[in-house]
PDB file of C-alpha atoms and ligand atoms in Angstrom:
ATOM      1  CA  MET D  15      78.341 125.228 106.188  1.00 91.00           C
ATOM      2  CA  LYS D  16      81.146 127.693 105.624  1.00 94.00           C
ATOM      3  CA  ILE D  17      84.084 126.822 107.794  1.00 96.00           C
ATOM      4  CA  ILE D  18      87.465 128.438 108.386  1.00 97.00           C
ATOM      5  CA  ILE D  19      90.248 126.429 109.981  1.00 97.00           C
ATOM      6  CA  LEU D  20      92.907 128.601 111.596  1.00 96.00           C
ATOM      7  CA  GLY D  21      96.135 127.370 113.127  1.00 96.00           C
ATOM      8  CA  PRO D  22      99.912 127.638 112.978  1.00 95.00           C
ATOM      9  CA  PRO D  23     101.931 125.590 110.500  1.00 94.00           C
ATOM     10  CA  GLY D  24     101.915 121.948 111.539  1.00 94.00           C
ATOM     11  CA  SER D  25      98.641 122.171 113.462  1.00 95.00           C
ATOM     12  CA  GLY D  26      96.880 119.714 111.141  1.00 93.00           C
ATOM     13  CA  LYS D  27      94.592 122.130 109.270  1.00 94.00           C
ATOM     14  CA  GLY D  28      94.998 120.134 106.070  1.00 91.00           C
ATOM     15  CA  THR D  29      94.427 116.789 107.795  1.00 91.00           C
ATOM     16  CA  GLN D  30      91.218 117.940 109.500  1.00 96.00           C
ATOM     17  CA  SER D  31      89.939 119.656 106.339  1.00 95.00           C
ATOM     18  CA  ASN D  32      90.432 116.420 104.410  1.00 92.00           C
ATOM     19  CA  LEU D  33      88.553 114.416 107.041  1.00 94.00           C
ATOM     20  CA  LEU D  34      85.663 116.895 106.908  1.00 95.00           C
ATOM     21  CA  MET D  35      85.715 116.841 103.130  1.00 93.00           C
ATOM     22  CA  LYS D  36      85.533 113.045 103.014  1.00 93.00           C
ATOM     23  CA  LYS D  37      82.844 112.641 105.679  1.00 93.00           C
ATOM     24  CA  TYR D  38      80.518 115.524 104.779  1.00 91.00           C
ATOM     25  CA  ASN D  39      81.441 115.998 101.130  1.00 92.00           C
ATOM     26  CA  ILE D  40      82.351 119.630 101.702  1.00 92.00           C
ATOM     27  CA  PRO D  41      85.030 120.929  99.317  1.00 93.00           C
ATOM     28  CA  THR D  42      88.222 122.280 100.848  1.00 94.00           C
ATOM     29  CA  ILE D  43      90.030 125.277  99.488  1.00 95.00           C
ATOM     30  CA  SER D  44      93.606 125.381 100.720  1.00 94.00           C
ATOM     31  CA  SER D  45      95.395 128.630  99.942  1.00 95.00           C
ATOM     32  CA  GLY D  46      98.817 127.019 100.459  1.00 93.00           C
ATOM     33  CA  GLU D  47      97.917 124.151  98.110  1.00 90.00           C
ATOM     34  CA  ALA D  48      96.574 126.564  95.493  1.00 92.00           C
ATOM     35  CA  LEU D  49      99.843 128.529  95.660  1.00 94.00           C
ATOM     36  CA  ARG D  50     101.966 125.386  95.467  1.00 91.00           C
ATOM     37  CA  ASN D  51     100.026 124.339  92.342  1.00 89.00           C
ATOM     38  CA  MET D  52     100.608 127.781  90.886  1.00 91.00           C
ATOM     39  CA  ILE D  53     104.363 127.429  91.467  1.00 92.00           C
ATOM     40  CA  LEU D  54     104.393 124.369  89.203  1.00 90.00           C
ATOM     41  CA  GLN D  55     103.377 126.590  86.277  1.00 90.00           C
ATOM     42  CA  LYS D  56     106.810 128.278  86.354  1.00 89.00           C
ATOM     43  CA  THR D  57     105.555 131.714  85.287  1.00 93.00           C
ATOM     44  CA  GLN D  58     107.130 135.014  86.339  1.00 94.00           C
ATOM     45  CA  LEU D  59     104.445 135.436  88.988  1.00 94.00           C
ATOM     46  CA  SER D  60     104.850 131.899  90.277  1.00 94.00           C
ATOM     47  CA  LEU D  61     108.597 132.440  90.728  1.00 95.00           C
ATOM     48  CA  LEU D  62     107.835 135.464  92.916  1.00 95.00           C
ATOM     49  CA  ILE D  63     105.348 133.428  94.914  1.00 96.00           C
ATOM     50  CA  GLU D  64     107.875 130.624  95.324  1.00 96.00           C
ATOM     51  CA  LYS D  65     110.417 133.066  96.772  1.00 96.00           C
ATOM     52  CA  LYS D  66     107.893 134.382  99.311  1.00 95.00           C
ATOM     53  CA  ILE D  67     106.900 130.883 100.396  1.00 95.00           C
ATOM     54  CA  GLN D  68     110.529 129.801 100.624  1.00 94.00           C
ATOM     55  CA  LYS D  69     111.170 132.690 103.021  1.00 94.00           C
ATOM     56  CA  GLY D  70     108.026 131.952 105.034  1.00 94.00           C
ATOM     57  CA  LYS D  71     106.534 135.346 104.119  1.00 94.00           C
ATOM     58  CA  LEU D  72     102.901 135.939 103.282  1.00 95.00           C
ATOM     59  CA  VAL D  73     101.993 136.202  99.614  1.00 96.00           C
ATOM     60  CA  ASP D  74     100.449 139.541  98.573  1.00 96.00           C
ATOM     61  CA  ASP D  75      96.823 139.957  99.567  1.00 96.00           C
ATOM     62  CA  ASN D  76      95.515 140.686  96.082  1.00 95.00           C
ATOM     63  CA  ILE D  77      97.132 137.561  94.573  1.00 95.00           C
ATOM     64  CA  ILE D  78      95.901 135.139  97.212  1.00 96.00           C
ATOM     65  CA  THR D  79      92.493 136.772  97.557  1.00 96.00           C
ATOM     66  CA  ASN D  80      91.791 136.543  93.825  1.00 94.00           C
ATOM     67  CA  LEU D  81      92.933 132.942  93.803  1.00 93.00           C
ATOM     68  CA  VAL D  82      90.766 131.847  96.734  1.00 94.00           C
ATOM     69  CA  ILE D  83      87.674 133.859  95.809  1.00 91.00           C
ATOM     70  CA  GLN D  84      87.850 132.512  92.256  1.00 89.00           C
ATOM     71  CA  GLU D  85      88.031 128.970  93.672  1.00 89.00           C
ATOM     72  CA  ILE D  86      84.991 129.591  95.900  1.00 89.00           C
ATOM     73  CA  GLN D  87      83.013 131.071  93.016  1.00 85.00           C
ATOM     74  CA  LYS D  88      84.133 128.308  90.639  1.00 84.00           C
ATOM     75  CA  LYS D  89      82.925 125.636  93.050  1.00 81.00           C
ATOM     76  CA  ASN D  90      79.599 127.459  93.312  1.00 72.00           C
ATOM     77  CA  VAL D  91      78.650 125.744  96.551  1.00 78.00           C
ATOM     78  CA  ASN D  92      77.063 126.747  99.820  1.00 84.00           C
ATOM     79  CA  HIS D  93      79.441 124.604 101.790  1.00 91.00           C
ATOM     80  CA  PHE D  94      83.207 124.913 101.901  1.00 94.00           C
ATOM     81  CA  ILE D  95      86.191 124.721 104.208  1.00 96.00           C
ATOM     82  CA  LEU D  96      88.924 127.328 104.006  1.00 96.00           C
ATOM     83  CA  ASP D  97      92.336 126.054 105.043  1.00 96.00           C
ATOM     84  CA  GLY D  98      94.964 128.795 105.464  1.00 95.00           C
ATOM     85  CA  PHE D  99      92.750 131.687 104.393  1.00 96.00           C
ATOM     86  CA  PRO D 100      92.154 134.426 105.529  1.00 96.00           C
ATOM     87  CA  ARG D 101      95.497 135.386 107.054  1.00 95.00           C
ATOM     88  CA  THR D 102      95.145 139.189 107.070  1.00 95.00           C
ATOM     89  CA  ILE D 103      92.313 141.552 107.865  1.00 94.00           C
ATOM     90  CA  GLN D 104      92.388 142.712 104.215  1.00 95.00           C
ATOM     91  CA  GLN D 105      91.626 139.138 103.178  1.00 96.00           C
ATOM     92  CA  VAL D 106      88.680 139.060 105.608  1.00 95.00           C
ATOM     93  CA  LYS D 107      87.379 142.334 104.201  1.00 95.00           C
ATOM     94  CA  SER D 108      87.739 141.142 100.601  1.00 94.00           C
ATOM     95  CA  MET D 109      85.559 138.128 101.380  1.00 93.00           C
ATOM     96  CA  GLU D 110      82.950 140.354 102.984  1.00 93.00           C
ATOM     97  CA  GLU D 111      82.956 142.680  99.967  1.00 94.00           C
ATOM     98  CA  LYS D 112      82.145 139.666  97.804  1.00 90.00           C
ATOM     99  CA  ASN D 113      79.359 138.655 100.227  1.00 90.00           C
ATOM    100  CA  ILE D 114      81.134 135.474 101.208  1.00 90.00           C
ATOM    101  CA  SER D 115      80.012 134.844 104.758  1.00 91.00           C
ATOM    102  CA  ILE D 116      81.416 132.369 107.254  1.00 94.00           C
ATOM    103  CA  ASP D 117      79.481 130.508 109.940  1.00 94.00           C
ATOM    104  CA  HIS D 118      82.060 128.347 111.755  1.00 96.00           C
ATOM    105  CA  VAL D 119      85.631 129.161 112.771  1.00 97.00           C
ATOM    106  CA  ILE D 120      87.916 126.503 114.221  1.00 97.00           C
ATOM    107  CA  GLU D 121      91.202 127.529 115.840  1.00 97.00           C
ATOM    108  CA  LEU D 122      93.794 124.800 116.327  1.00 97.00           C
ATOM    109  CA  LYS D 123      96.301 125.406 119.078  1.00 96.00           C
ATOM    110  CA  LEU D 124      99.560 123.649 119.965  1.00 96.00           C
ATOM    111  CA  THR D 125     102.980 124.293 121.462  1.00 96.00           C
ATOM    112  CA  LYS D 126     106.061 125.315 119.475  1.00 95.00           C
ATOM    113  CA  LYS D 127     107.891 122.118 120.449  1.00 96.00           C
ATOM    114  CA  ILE D 128     105.229 119.960 118.771  1.00 96.00           C
ATOM    115  CA  ILE D 129     105.052 122.317 115.767  1.00 96.00           C
ATOM    116  CA  TYR D 130     108.783 121.825 115.091  1.00 96.00           C
ATOM    117  CA  GLU D 131     108.528 118.074 115.539  1.00 96.00           C
ATOM    118  CA  ARG D 132     105.554 117.798 113.206  1.00 95.00           C
ATOM    119  CA  ILE D 133     106.945 119.996 110.453  1.00 95.00           C
ATOM    120  CA  LEU D 134     110.525 118.776 110.473  1.00 96.00           C
ATOM    121  CA  GLY D 135     109.310 115.157 110.299  1.00 96.00           C
ATOM    122  CA  ARG D 136     106.950 115.813 107.400  1.00 95.00           C
ATOM    123  CA  ARG D 137     107.723 114.108 104.078  1.00 96.00           C
ATOM    124  CA  ILE D 138     105.768 114.457 100.852  1.00 94.00           C
ATOM    125  CA  HIS D 139     105.382 112.635  97.581  1.00 94.00           C
ATOM    126  CA  LYS D 140     105.417 115.608  95.232  1.00 88.00           C
ATOM    127  CA  LYS D 141     103.430 114.161  92.307  1.00 88.00           C
ATOM    128  CA  SER D 142     100.502 112.799  94.324  1.00 88.00           C
ATOM    129  CA  GLY D 143     100.569 115.096  97.354  1.00 84.00           C
ATOM    130  CA  ARG D 144     100.679 112.072  99.685  1.00 90.00           C
ATOM    131  CA  THR D 145     102.034 113.128 103.063  1.00 90.00           C
ATOM    132  CA  TYR D 146     103.950 111.095 105.648  1.00 93.00           C
ATOM    133  CA  HIS D 147     105.635 111.736 108.978  1.00 94.00           C
ATOM    134  CA  ILE D 148     108.873 109.968 109.863  1.00 96.00           C
ATOM    135  CA  LYS D 149     107.603 109.189 113.372  1.00 93.00           C
ATOM    136  CA  TYR D 150     103.805 109.362 113.378  1.00 89.00           C
ATOM    137  CA  PHE D 151     102.957 108.092 109.892  1.00 91.00           C
ATOM    138  CA  PRO D 152     106.110 106.590 108.393  1.00 96.00           C
ATOM    139  CA  PRO D 153     106.247 105.163 104.878  1.00 97.00           C
ATOM    140  CA  LYS D 154     106.741 101.376 104.648  1.00 97.00           C
ATOM    141  CA  ILE D 155     110.304 101.907 103.381  1.00 97.00           C
ATOM    142  CA  PRO D 156     112.052 104.993 104.847  1.00 96.00           C
ATOM    143  CA  GLU D 157     112.034 108.019 102.516  1.00 96.00           C
ATOM    144  CA  GLN D 158     110.047 106.180  99.789  1.00 97.00           C
ATOM    145  CA  ASP D 159     106.446 106.622  98.676  1.00 97.00           C
ATOM    146  CA  ASP D 160     104.324 103.547  99.530  1.00 97.00           C
ATOM    147  CA  ILE D 161     102.649 103.369  96.120  1.00 97.00           C
ATOM    148  CA  THR D 162     105.326 104.382  93.593  1.00 97.00           C
ATOM    149  CA  GLN D 163     108.456 103.782  95.703  1.00 97.00           C
ATOM    150  CA  GLU D 164     109.679 107.182  94.448  1.00 97.00           C
ATOM    151  CA  LYS D 165     111.867 109.251  96.760  1.00 97.00           C
ATOM    152  CA  LEU D 166     110.036 111.454  99.249  1.00 98.00           C
ATOM    153  CA  THR D 167     110.934 115.112  99.636  1.00 96.00           C
ATOM    154  CA  THR D 168     110.199 117.940 102.047  1.00 95.00           C
ATOM    155  CA  ARG D 169     108.206 121.095 101.348  1.00 92.00           C
ATOM    156  CA  ILE D 170     110.371 124.069 100.341  1.00 91.00           C
ATOM    157  CA  ASP D 171     109.253 125.894 103.494  1.00 93.00           C
ATOM    158  CA  ASP D 172     109.638 123.018 105.963  1.00 93.00           C
ATOM    159  CA  ASN D 173     113.056 124.026 107.326  1.00 93.00           C
ATOM    160  CA  LEU D 174     113.994 125.594 110.639  1.00 93.00           C
ATOM    161  CA  LYS D 175     114.661 129.131 109.359  1.00 93.00           C
ATOM    162  CA  THR D 176     111.430 129.319 107.378  1.00 95.00           C
ATOM    163  CA  ILE D 177     109.352 127.759 110.150  1.00 95.00           C
ATOM    164  CA  ASN D 178     110.471 130.531 112.508  1.00 95.00           C
ATOM    165  CA  GLN D 179     109.347 133.160 109.997  1.00 95.00           C
ATOM    166  CA  ARG D 180     106.031 131.332 109.373  1.00 95.00           C
ATOM    167  CA  LEU D 181     105.427 131.243 113.131  1.00 96.00           C
ATOM    168  CA  LEU D 182     106.053 134.976 113.331  1.00 94.00           C
ATOM    169  CA  GLU D 183     103.573 135.550 110.497  1.00 93.00           C
ATOM    170  CA  TYR D 184     101.039 133.319 112.239  1.00 94.00           C
ATOM    171  CA  LYS D 185     101.317 135.279 115.483  1.00 92.00           C
ATOM    172  CA  GLN D 186      99.933 138.271 113.608  1.00 87.00           C
ATOM    173  CA  VAL D 187      97.110 136.170 112.143  1.00 88.00           C
ATOM    174  CA  GLN D 188      96.281 134.929 115.582  1.00 88.00           C
ATOM    175  CA  ASN D 189      96.168 138.406 117.048  1.00 89.00           C
ATOM    176  CA  VAL D 190      94.160 140.021 114.298  1.00 93.00           C
ATOM    177  CA  ILE D 191      92.022 137.316 112.699  1.00 95.00           C
ATOM    178  CA  CYS D 192      91.224 135.285 115.800  1.00 94.00           C
ATOM    179  CA  THR D 193      90.250 138.445 117.690  1.00 94.00           C
ATOM    180  CA  TYR D 194      88.078 139.548 114.781  1.00 96.00           C
ATOM    181  CA  TYR D 195      86.197 136.245 114.633  1.00 96.00           C
ATOM    182  CA  LYS D 196      85.912 135.997 118.419  1.00 95.00           C
ATOM    183  CA  ASN D 197      84.156 139.368 118.322  1.00 96.00           C
ATOM    184  CA  GLN D 198      81.882 138.045 115.594  1.00 95.00           C
ATOM    185  CA  MET D 199      81.088 135.120 117.888  1.00 96.00           C
ATOM    186  CA  LYS D 200      80.218 137.501 120.751  1.00 95.00           C
ATOM    187  CA  LYS D 201      77.765 139.196 118.397  1.00 95.00           C
ATOM    188  CA  LYS D 202      76.352 135.700 117.662  1.00 93.00           C
ATOM    189  CA  LYS D 203      77.213 136.004 113.985  1.00 93.00           C
ATOM    190  CA  ILE D 204      79.390 132.895 113.893  1.00 96.00           C
ATOM    191  CA  LYS D 205      80.332 129.870 116.006  1.00 96.00           C
ATOM    192  CA  TYR D 206      83.940 129.710 117.216  1.00 97.00           C
ATOM    193  CA  ILE D 207      85.918 126.960 118.894  1.00 97.00           C
ATOM    194  CA  LYS D 208      89.519 126.599 120.028  1.00 97.00           C
ATOM    195  CA  ILE D 209      90.785 123.023 119.997  1.00 98.00           C
ATOM    196  CA  ASN D 210      93.917 121.462 121.450  1.00 98.00           C
ATOM    197  CA  ALA D 211      95.692 120.277 118.299  1.00 97.00           C
ATOM    198  CA  GLU D 212      98.074 118.090 120.278  1.00 96.00           C
ATOM    199  CA  LEU D 213      95.333 115.491 120.681  1.00 96.00           C
ATOM    200  CA  LYS D 214      95.125 112.484 118.355  1.00 93.00           C
ATOM    201  CA  ILE D 215      93.774 113.178 114.846  1.00 93.00           C
ATOM    202  CA  GLN D 216      90.504 111.336 115.531  1.00 96.00           C
ATOM    203  CA  GLU D 217      89.991 113.069 118.879  1.00 97.00           C
ATOM    204  CA  ILE D 218      90.353 116.466 117.229  1.00 97.00           C
ATOM    205  CA  PHE D 219      87.990 115.416 114.468  1.00 97.00           C
ATOM    206  CA  SER D 220      85.338 114.309 117.007  1.00 97.00           C
ATOM    207  CA  LYS D 221      85.534 117.710 118.670  1.00 97.00           C
ATOM    208  CA  ILE D 222      85.101 119.394 115.285  1.00 97.00           C
ATOM    209  CA  GLU D 223      82.123 117.172 114.452  1.00 96.00           C
ATOM    210  CA  ASN D 224      80.439 117.917 117.791  1.00 96.00           C
ATOM    211  CA  PHE D 225      81.035 121.591 117.221  1.00 96.00           C
ATOM    212  CA  ILE D 226      79.551 121.757 113.723  1.00 93.00           C
ATOM    213  CA  ILE D 227      76.465 119.665 114.476  1.00 85.00           C
ATOM    214  CA  LYS D 228      75.696 121.469 117.763  1.00 72.00           C
ATOM    215  CA  LYS D 229      72.939 124.069 117.551  1.00 59.00           C
ATOM    216  CA  GLN D 230      73.899 127.621 118.461  1.00 52.00           C
TER     217      GLN D 230
HETATM  218  P1  AMP B 510     100.269 126.750 104.271  1.00 75.91           P
HETATM  219  O1  AMP B 510     100.254 125.569 103.347  1.00 75.91           O
HETATM  220  O2  AMP B 510      98.899 127.196 104.654  1.00 75.91           O
HETATM  221  O3  AMP B 510     101.173 126.514 105.457  1.00 75.91           O
HETATM  222  O4  AMP B 510     100.896 127.971 103.442  1.00 75.91           O
HETATM  223  C1  AMP B 510     102.213 127.905 102.933  1.00 75.91           C
HETATM  224  C2  AMP B 510     102.676 129.304 102.549  1.00 75.91           C
HETATM  225  O5  AMP B 510     101.833 129.831 101.498  1.00 75.91           O
HETATM  226  C3  AMP B 510     102.597 130.354 103.658  1.00 75.91           C
HETATM  227  O6  AMP B 510     103.732 130.323 104.505  1.00 75.91           O
HETATM  228  C4  AMP B 510     102.526 131.645 102.831  1.00 75.91           C
HETATM  229  O7  AMP B 510     103.789 131.975 102.296  1.00 75.91           O
HETATM  230  C5  AMP B 510     101.626 131.228 101.672  1.00 75.91           C
HETATM  231  N1  AMP B 510     100.175 131.460 101.981  1.00 75.91           N
HETATM  232  C6  AMP B 510      99.228 130.503 102.150  1.00 75.91           C
HETATM  233  N2  AMP B 510      98.035 131.052 102.422  1.00 75.91           N
HETATM  234  C7  AMP B 510      98.225 132.384 102.415  1.00 75.91           C
HETATM  235  C8  AMP B 510      97.373 133.512 102.652  1.00 75.91           C
HETATM  236  N3  AMP B 510      96.061 133.367 102.961  1.00 75.91           N
HETATM  237  N4  AMP B 510      97.913 134.761 102.567  1.00 75.91           N
HETATM  238  C9  AMP B 510      99.212 134.941 102.268  1.00 75.91           C
HETATM  239  N5  AMP B 510     100.076 133.919 102.047  1.00 75.91           N
HETATM  240  C10 AMP B 510      99.606 132.651 102.125  1.00 75.91           C
END
């Protein structure tokens, strides 16, 4: 199974990818996560990437494409979930050039109001990647990681100004990428589903499971 999860920031792409990964043992490749790991290396390139992410702008196609395609090839598997990639038509084309085909596309959809609430309430434990939400999944002690009791932080791009830019960038993804894959679905090349991402995590996951096990 080769799955793409599309959705605006805060739609739960990472959460659903992790659930799929745990249940079906399918590796997830998250472009955002790969970039955030790259930033930790503090190279000249990673500083440029950090600036882009901080502004909510897309990272250059060639950088992200090389990173993701390398990850796919490194994993050498027939099953994977792509979280956050592709985001431009050039990224789609690069995958096709490398004969990386997709069979399932999941689009998560939700309103702006919920997006803001989800992102602005998100807290992370930087070292482990553990994620919390001040309202929906609060830590036992406010602003502290449950395991290490270290202080929680926010992602560098989880602020109002950057969210607005990320939403603008996503609008383009939605127009171009979703239309592209919907056309692929019409030609019966892939399966495509749009899911209401305002539902509870488990409800969304059930819909995804039904979708991937259903015959075409
Ligand atoms: P995400 O974790 O998917 O929300 O991504 C965080 C940020 O990383 C985005 O706002 C972009 O700046 C960058 N990014 C992630 N994936 C891509 C991609 N496929 N193409 C370009 N930039 C990306």
